[in-house]
Amino acid sequence: MAIISPNLESNQQRWQTIVCLTLGFWLSSCIILDLVIMPSMYVSGMMNTPDFTLAGSVMFSVFNRVELFCASLGLTGLLVLSATPNHFIKNGKTAMIFSIVLLAIALIDTYGLTPQMTALGINLNLFESVNEVPVAMNQMHGGYWLLEIIKLVVGANLFGWYYRQEN
């Protein structure tokens, strides 16, 4: 019976590269969204327009799906690499917990915060303008930023572990 899969070392290197590239892309895109795109939209006054809720909902829905894909790919890569006999990462259990935390944050953003913030931002009365942001929206923004900070710290640690193992 012939062996169909490539040898374990090249498979391990492939997964290391995939996970490093995925984490790097994900973390850099989060930083660009949070520190470049959102502040520029705020400064330009786009957040005060009536169409911002729809535009923000679409933008974050797409970005959240990309985050789910990246978190899933990172967790899959860690599971594959943890099955190798040479124990790829020294902190394997911690790395597993970190990967699950990243996936949980992506799930909370996708199915919790984004739909709730969109619902709060929609003005259902066309004849009445809304001048102030609801208190619940500000609380959700605080929760979003807390999750973003946790995501960046945990993701940077994971990226560092993968990168050190790759070199």
XYZ file of N, CA and C in Angstrom:
501
model
N 0.840 -1.172 0.000
C 0.000 0.000 0.000
C 0.888 1.239 0.000
N 0.685 2.124 -0.928
C 1.520 3.311 -1.078
C 1.074 4.407 -0.109
N 2.053 5.211 0.301
C 1.758 6.342 1.174
C 1.299 7.507 0.301
N 0.124 8.013 0.600
C -0.464 9.068 -0.219
C -0.042 10.449 0.271
N 0.037 10.650 1.586
C 0.356 11.982 2.109
C 1.856 12.238 2.059
N 2.246 13.518 1.946
C 3.671 13.841 1.935
C 4.275 13.573 3.306
N 5.597 13.624 3.372
C 6.220 13.330 4.654
C 5.807 14.352 5.703
N 5.945 13.970 6.949
C 5.418 14.754 8.059
C 6.127 16.092 8.217
N 7.437 16.145 7.935
C 8.176 17.395 8.110
C 7.713 18.479 7.141
N 7.536 18.136 5.876
C 7.092 19.160 4.924
C 5.659 19.581 5.221
N 4.841 18.643 5.698
C 3.474 18.971 6.082
C 3.489 19.930 7.274
N 4.384 19.691 8.230
C 4.493 20.561 9.397
C 4.943 21.957 8.982
N 5.927 22.045 8.108
C 6.395 23.349 7.644
C 5.297 24.090 6.881
N 4.531 23.366 6.114
C 3.436 23.981 5.359
C 2.405 24.579 6.315
N 2.024 23.822 7.340
C 1.039 24.313 8.296
C 1.588 25.474 9.118
N 2.874 25.425 9.467
C 3.482 26.545 10.180
C 3.382 27.820 9.347
N 3.693 27.710 8.082
C 3.634 28.865 7.187
C 2.207 29.364 7.037
N 1.272 28.454 6.853
C -0.139 28.836 6.701
C -0.627 29.580 7.937
N -0.317 29.051 9.111
C -0.793 29.676 10.346
C -0.125 31.029 10.564
N 1.180 31.127 10.315
C 1.881 32.416 10.470
C 1.310 33.466 9.522
N 1.110 33.101 8.273
C 0.553 34.053 7.307
C -0.874 34.454 7.680
N -1.662 33.491 8.120
C -3.045 33.780 8.505
C -3.097 34.721 9.699
N -2.319 34.415 10.746
C -2.309 35.283 11.924
C -1.772 36.671 11.588
N -0.732 36.732 10.763
C -0.185 38.026 10.363
C -1.192 38.856 9.588
N -1.878 38.221 8.640
C -2.910 38.917 7.863
C -4.035 39.395 8.767
N -4.497 38.517 9.652
C -5.622 38.837 10.523
C -5.286 39.996 11.460
N -4.156 39.910 12.132
C -3.792 40.957 13.085
C -3.550 42.293 12.386
N -2.883 42.256 11.241
C -2.633 43.514 10.529
C -3.929 44.118 9.995
N -4.854 43.286 9.537
C -6.128 43.831 9.053
C -6.952 44.406 10.201
N -6.872 43.806 11.389
C -7.566 44.370 12.556
C -6.996 45.736 12.913
N -5.676 45.847 12.875
C -5.035 47.122 13.199
C -5.413 48.184 12.170
N -5.414 47.811 10.903
C -5.790 48.773 9.854
C -7.242 49.210 10.017
N -8.138 48.271 10.293
C -9.549 48.616 10.472
C -9.739 49.527 11.680
N -9.102 49.168 12.798
C -9.321 49.907 14.042
C -8.587 51.239 14.104
N -7.409 51.321 13.503
C -6.601 52.527 13.660
C -6.553 53.422 12.428
N -7.045 52.930 11.280
C -7.015 53.746 10.067
C -8.426 53.971 9.515
N -9.135 52.897 9.215
C -10.435 53.024 8.545
C -11.487 53.666 9.445
N -11.673 53.127 10.652
C -12.711 53.671 11.530
C -12.440 55.124 11.940
N -11.210 55.481 12.343
C -10.980 56.902 12.667
C -11.168 57.836 11.470
N -10.781 57.388 10.279
C -10.969 58.255 9.107
C -12.453 58.423 8.789
N -13.255 57.393 9.021
C -14.700 57.526 8.821
C -15.296 58.486 9.856
N -14.774 58.430 11.065
C -15.266 59.317 12.120
C -14.907 60.769 11.818
N -13.653 61.007 11.427
C -13.192 62.368 11.143
C -13.914 62.956 9.934
N -14.192 62.128 8.933
C -14.857 62.630 7.726
C -16.343 62.915 7.948
N -16.879 62.516 9.086
C -18.282 62.773 9.386
C -19.228 61.714 8.864
N -18.694 60.631 8.335
C -19.550 59.593 7.772
C -20.425 58.937 8.836
N -19.955 58.911 10.077
C -20.723 58.255 11.134
C -21.999 59.011 11.485
N -22.103 60.249 11.054
C -23.303 61.041 11.333
C -24.336 60.961 10.220
N -24.021 60.295 9.131
C -24.970 60.182 8.024
C -25.955 59.051 8.295
N -27.158 59.141 7.742
C -28.157 58.098 7.992
C -27.786 56.740 7.394
N -26.953 56.735 6.363
C -26.593 55.467 5.724
C -25.440 54.750 6.415
N -24.870 55.357 7.449
C -23.706 54.740 8.074
C -24.030 53.397 8.707
N -25.206 53.262 9.292
C -25.560 52.004 9.944
C -25.530 50.858 8.949
N -26.096 51.067 7.785
C -26.095 50.027 6.759
C -24.677 49.751 6.263
N -23.927 50.807 5.986
C -22.554 50.628 5.496
C -21.682 49.947 6.548
N -21.807 50.372 7.799
C -21.039 49.752 8.877
C -21.414 48.301 9.080
N -22.700 48.004 8.972
C -23.160 46.628 9.126
C -22.581 45.723 8.046
N -22.618 46.184 6.809
C -22.070 45.388 5.706
C -20.566 45.213 5.866
N -19.875 46.306 6.176
C -18.419 46.242 6.317
C -18.015 45.294 7.448
N -18.644 45.430 8.603
C -18.280 44.574 9.723
C -18.746 43.138 9.529
N -19.863 42.932 8.854
C -20.303 41.560 8.587
C -19.299 40.826 7.710
N -18.820 41.491 6.675
C -17.813 40.872 5.801
C -16.518 40.645 6.572
N -16.071 41.658 7.303
C -14.825 41.526 8.059
C -14.938 40.441 9.121
N -16.090 40.343 9.774
C -16.267 39.312 10.799
C -16.206 37.910 10.200
N -16.716 37.741 8.988
C -16.626 36.424 8.333
C -15.178 36.081 8.009
N -14.404 37.085 7.602
C -12.972 36.864 7.356
C -12.283 36.493 8.667
N -12.667 37.154 9.750
C -12.103 36.822 11.064
C -12.439 35.393 11.468
N -13.666 34.977 11.229
C -14.041 33.594 11.550
C -13.201 32.603 10.765
N -12.979 32.894 9.493
C -12.150 32.020 8.663
C -10.723 31.963 9.203
N -10.156 33.118 9.533
C -8.780 33.158 10.041
C -8.663 32.435 11.383
N -9.625 32.650 12.281
C -9.590 31.980 13.580
C -9.726 30.470 13.417
N -10.593 30.042 12.524
C -10.776 28.606 12.280
C -9.531 27.988 11.668
N -8.926 28.688 10.735
C -7.705 28.185 10.107
C -6.561 28.118 11.116
N -6.462 29.116 11.992
C -5.433 29.092 13.032
C -5.621 27.940 13.996
N -6.856 27.702 14.420
C -7.130 26.589 15.327
C -6.888 25.254 14.637
N -7.283 25.133 13.384
C -7.038 23.903 12.629
C -5.546 23.634 12.504
N -4.780 24.677 12.180
C -3.332 24.520 12.075
C -2.711 24.083 13.382
N -3.172 24.657 14.482
C -2.646 24.260 15.787
C -2.994 22.811 16.099
N -4.215 22.397 15.766
C -4.597 21.000 15.998
C -3.751 20.050 15.161
N -3.492 20.410 13.917
C -2.652 19.575 13.055
C -1.237 19.510 13.614
N -0.694 20.662 13.992
C 0.681 20.699 14.485
C 0.831 20.046 15.853
N -0.223 20.056 16.659
C -0.132 19.400 17.965
C -0.166 17.885 17.835
N -0.606 17.398 16.683
C -0.645 15.951 16.460
C 0.700 15.406 15.993
N 1.668 16.293 15.716
C 2.985 15.827 15.281
C 3.745 15.274 16.479
N 4.601 14.294 16.245
C 5.287 13.643 17.363
C 6.298 14.539 18.088
N 6.810 15.575 17.448
C 7.839 16.391 18.097
C 7.268 17.585 18.864
N 5.980 17.609 19.103
C 5.315 18.659 19.884
C 5.779 20.040 19.446
N 5.159 20.507 18.421
C 5.534 21.740 17.724
C 5.748 22.926 18.662
N 4.819 23.204 19.531
C 4.914 24.361 20.423
C 5.083 23.868 21.852
N 6.014 24.474 22.573
C 6.259 24.077 23.961
C 5.038 24.342 24.830
N 4.375 25.447 24.609
C 3.177 25.813 25.372
C 1.929 25.351 24.632
N 1.846 24.084 24.315
C 0.762 23.577 23.480
C -0.624 23.800 24.050
N -0.792 23.546 25.353
C -2.118 23.715 25.955
C -2.506 25.190 26.016
N -1.539 26.035 26.347
C -1.820 27.472 26.379
C -2.143 27.980 24.979
N -1.403 27.505 23.991
C -1.666 27.903 22.605
C -3.056 27.452 22.170
N -3.459 26.265 22.601
C -4.797 25.765 22.268
C -5.867 26.666 22.894
N -5.667 27.035 24.150
C -6.618 27.926 24.825
C -6.658 29.281 24.119
N -5.490 29.801 23.751
C -5.437 31.081 23.044
C -6.178 31.008 21.713
N -6.009 29.915 20.986
C -6.698 29.765 19.698
C -8.207 29.698 19.884
N -8.637 29.013 20.916
C -10.075 28.924 21.196
C -10.620 30.292 21.611
N -9.830 31.050 22.382
C -10.236 32.405 22.770
C -10.393 33.287 21.530
N -9.458 33.184 20.586
C -9.559 33.970 19.351
C -10.809 33.606 18.556
N -11.111 32.317 18.484
C -12.324 31.890 17.785
C -13.568 32.393 18.517
N -13.552 32.340 19.849
C -14.698 32.822 20.626
C -14.912 34.322 20.418
N -13.830 35.088 20.366
C -13.955 36.530 20.135
C -14.547 36.795 18.755
N -14.087 36.050 17.757
C -14.638 36.222 16.406
C -16.128 35.863 16.377
N -16.516 34.823 17.096
C -17.933 34.440 17.158
C -18.766 35.505 17.876
N -18.240 36.044 18.974
C -18.961 37.092 19.708
C -19.136 38.330 18.834
N -18.065 38.712 18.133
C -18.163 39.877 17.240
C -19.184 39.646 16.128
N -19.139 38.449 15.529
C -19.987 38.161 14.372
C -21.454 38.010 14.736
N -21.735 37.237 15.775
C -23.123 36.902 16.076
C -23.688 37.616 17.293
N -22.872 38.402 17.984
C -23.337 39.127 19.149
C -23.301 40.627 18.959
N -22.098 41.167 18.898
C -21.950 42.624 18.881
C -22.433 43.283 17.594
N -22.015 42.774 16.455
C -22.373 43.437 15.193
C -23.886 43.505 14.975
N -24.638 42.415 15.141
C -26.096 42.534 14.959
C -26.754 43.467 15.982
N -26.283 43.419 17.232
C -26.872 44.282 18.253
C -26.576 45.758 17.988
N -25.330 46.050 17.597
C -24.968 47.439 17.312
C -25.703 47.951 16.074
N -25.895 47.083 15.100
C -26.653 47.469 13.908
C -28.098 47.780 14.280
N -28.685 46.938 15.122
C -30.071 47.156 15.538
C -30.217 48.461 16.322
N -29.246 48.763 17.160
C -29.313 50.015 17.922
C -29.132 51.242 17.034
N -28.377 51.087 15.955
C -28.077 52.221 15.091
C -29.144 52.544 14.074
N -30.059 51.619 13.834
C -31.093 51.850 12.820
C -32.157 52.796 13.369
N -32.448 53.823 12.611
C -33.492 54.775 12.967
C -34.765 54.356 12.246
N -35.743 53.880 12.996
C -36.969 53.369 12.386
C -37.993 54.465 12.095
N -37.810 55.639 12.641
C -38.719 56.748 12.397
C -38.036 57.722 11.440
N -38.482 57.757 10.205
C -37.845 58.587 9.187
C -38.034 60.079 9.420
N -39.049 60.457 10.186
C -39.358 61.870 10.376
C -38.658 62.469 11.590
N -38.015 61.643 12.368
C -37.355 62.127 13.580
C -35.858 61.852 13.477
N -35.070 62.876 13.652
C -33.620 62.668 13.588
C -33.095 62.312 14.979
N -32.094 61.471 14.993
C -31.483 61.046 16.244
C -30.146 61.762 16.362
N -29.981 62.536 17.430
C -28.760 63.317 17.592
C -27.782 62.702 18.580
N -28.254 61.874 19.473
C -27.354 61.311 20.474
C -27.254 59.796 20.328
N -26.105 59.307 20.714
C -25.843 57.872 20.637
C -26.448 57.209 21.874
N -27.179 56.096 21.701
C -27.746 55.409 22.864
C -26.651 54.936 23.828
N -26.978 54.903 25.109
C -26.022 54.479 26.137
C -25.569 53.045 25.881
N -26.484 52.193 25.472
C -26.134 50.795 25.196
C -25.110 50.693 24.068
N -25.183 51.598 23.096
C -24.218 51.591 21.991
C -22.818 51.911 22.515
N -22.719 52.888 23.411
C -21.416 53.222 23.990
C -20.856 52.058 24.803
N -21.724 51.358 25.523
C -21.276 50.190 26.283
C -20.788 49.090 25.346
N -21.479 48.904 24.236
C -21.051 47.891 23.270
C -19.740 48.284 22.606
N -19.543 49.567 22.359
C -18.257 50.015 21.823
C -17.134 49.698 22.806
N -17.400 49.911 24.095
C -16.410 49.566 25.117
C -16.101 48.080 25.115
N -17.141 47.257 24.998
C -16.939 45.812 24.913
C -16.176 45.409 23.670
N -16.481 46.073 22.558
C -15.776 45.790 21.311
C -14.292 46.092 21.457
N -13.956 47.255 22.026
C -12.543 47.626 22.171
C -11.823 46.705 23.145
N -12.507 46.273 24.189
C -11.905 45.311 25.117
C -11.593 44.002 24.399
N -12.541 43.508 23.610
C -12.310 42.282 22.840
C -11.195 42.466 21.820
N -11.119 43.642 21.199
C -10.050 43.906 20.226
C -8.677 43.881 20.891
N -8.571 44.476 22.069
C -7.286 44.476 22.778
C -6.896 43.058 23.164
N -7.851 42.293 23.686
C -7.570 40.892 24.037
C -7.151 40.120 22.793
N -7.869 40.328 21.689
C -7.559 39.621 20.443
C -6.150 39.943 19.961
N -5.774 41.207 19.997
C -4.449 41.594 19.523
C -3.337 41.055 20.424
N -3.538 41.076 21.737
C -2.516 40.557 22.659
C -2.374 39.048 22.507
N -3.495 38.343 22.515
C -3.466 36.880 22.384
C -2.940 36.479 21.011
N -3.413 37.145 19.966
C -2.954 36.832 18.612
C -1.475 37.105 18.424
N -0.977 38.200 19.006
C 0.454 38.508 18.895
C 1.295 37.461 19.618
N 0.819 36.990 20.769
C 1.541 35.918 21.473
C 1.588 34.650 20.635
N 0.452 34.266 20.086
C 0.417 33.068 19.235
C 1.328 33.223 18.024
N 1.250 34.378 17.382
C 2.098 34.628 16.217
C 3.570 34.516 16.598
N 3.935 35.077 17.747
C 5.322 34.995 18.209
C 5.765 33.562 18.433
N 4.903 32.749 19.033
C 5.249 31.341 19.264
C 5.427 30.605 17.946
N 4.501 30.799 17.024
C 4.608 30.130 15.722
C 5.847 30.598 14.973
N 6.091 31.905 14.992
C 7.213 32.458 14.235
C 8.550 31.955 14.788
N 8.685 31.900 16.117
C 9.924 31.397 16.716
C 10.146 29.934 16.384
N 9.076 29.165 16.310
C 9.209 27.743 15.989
C 9.559 27.546 14.524
N 9.092 28.482 13.688
C 9.337 28.336 12.254
C 10.790 28.624 11.915
N 11.410 29.543 12.630
C 12.811 29.911 12.344
C 13.780 29.018 13.071
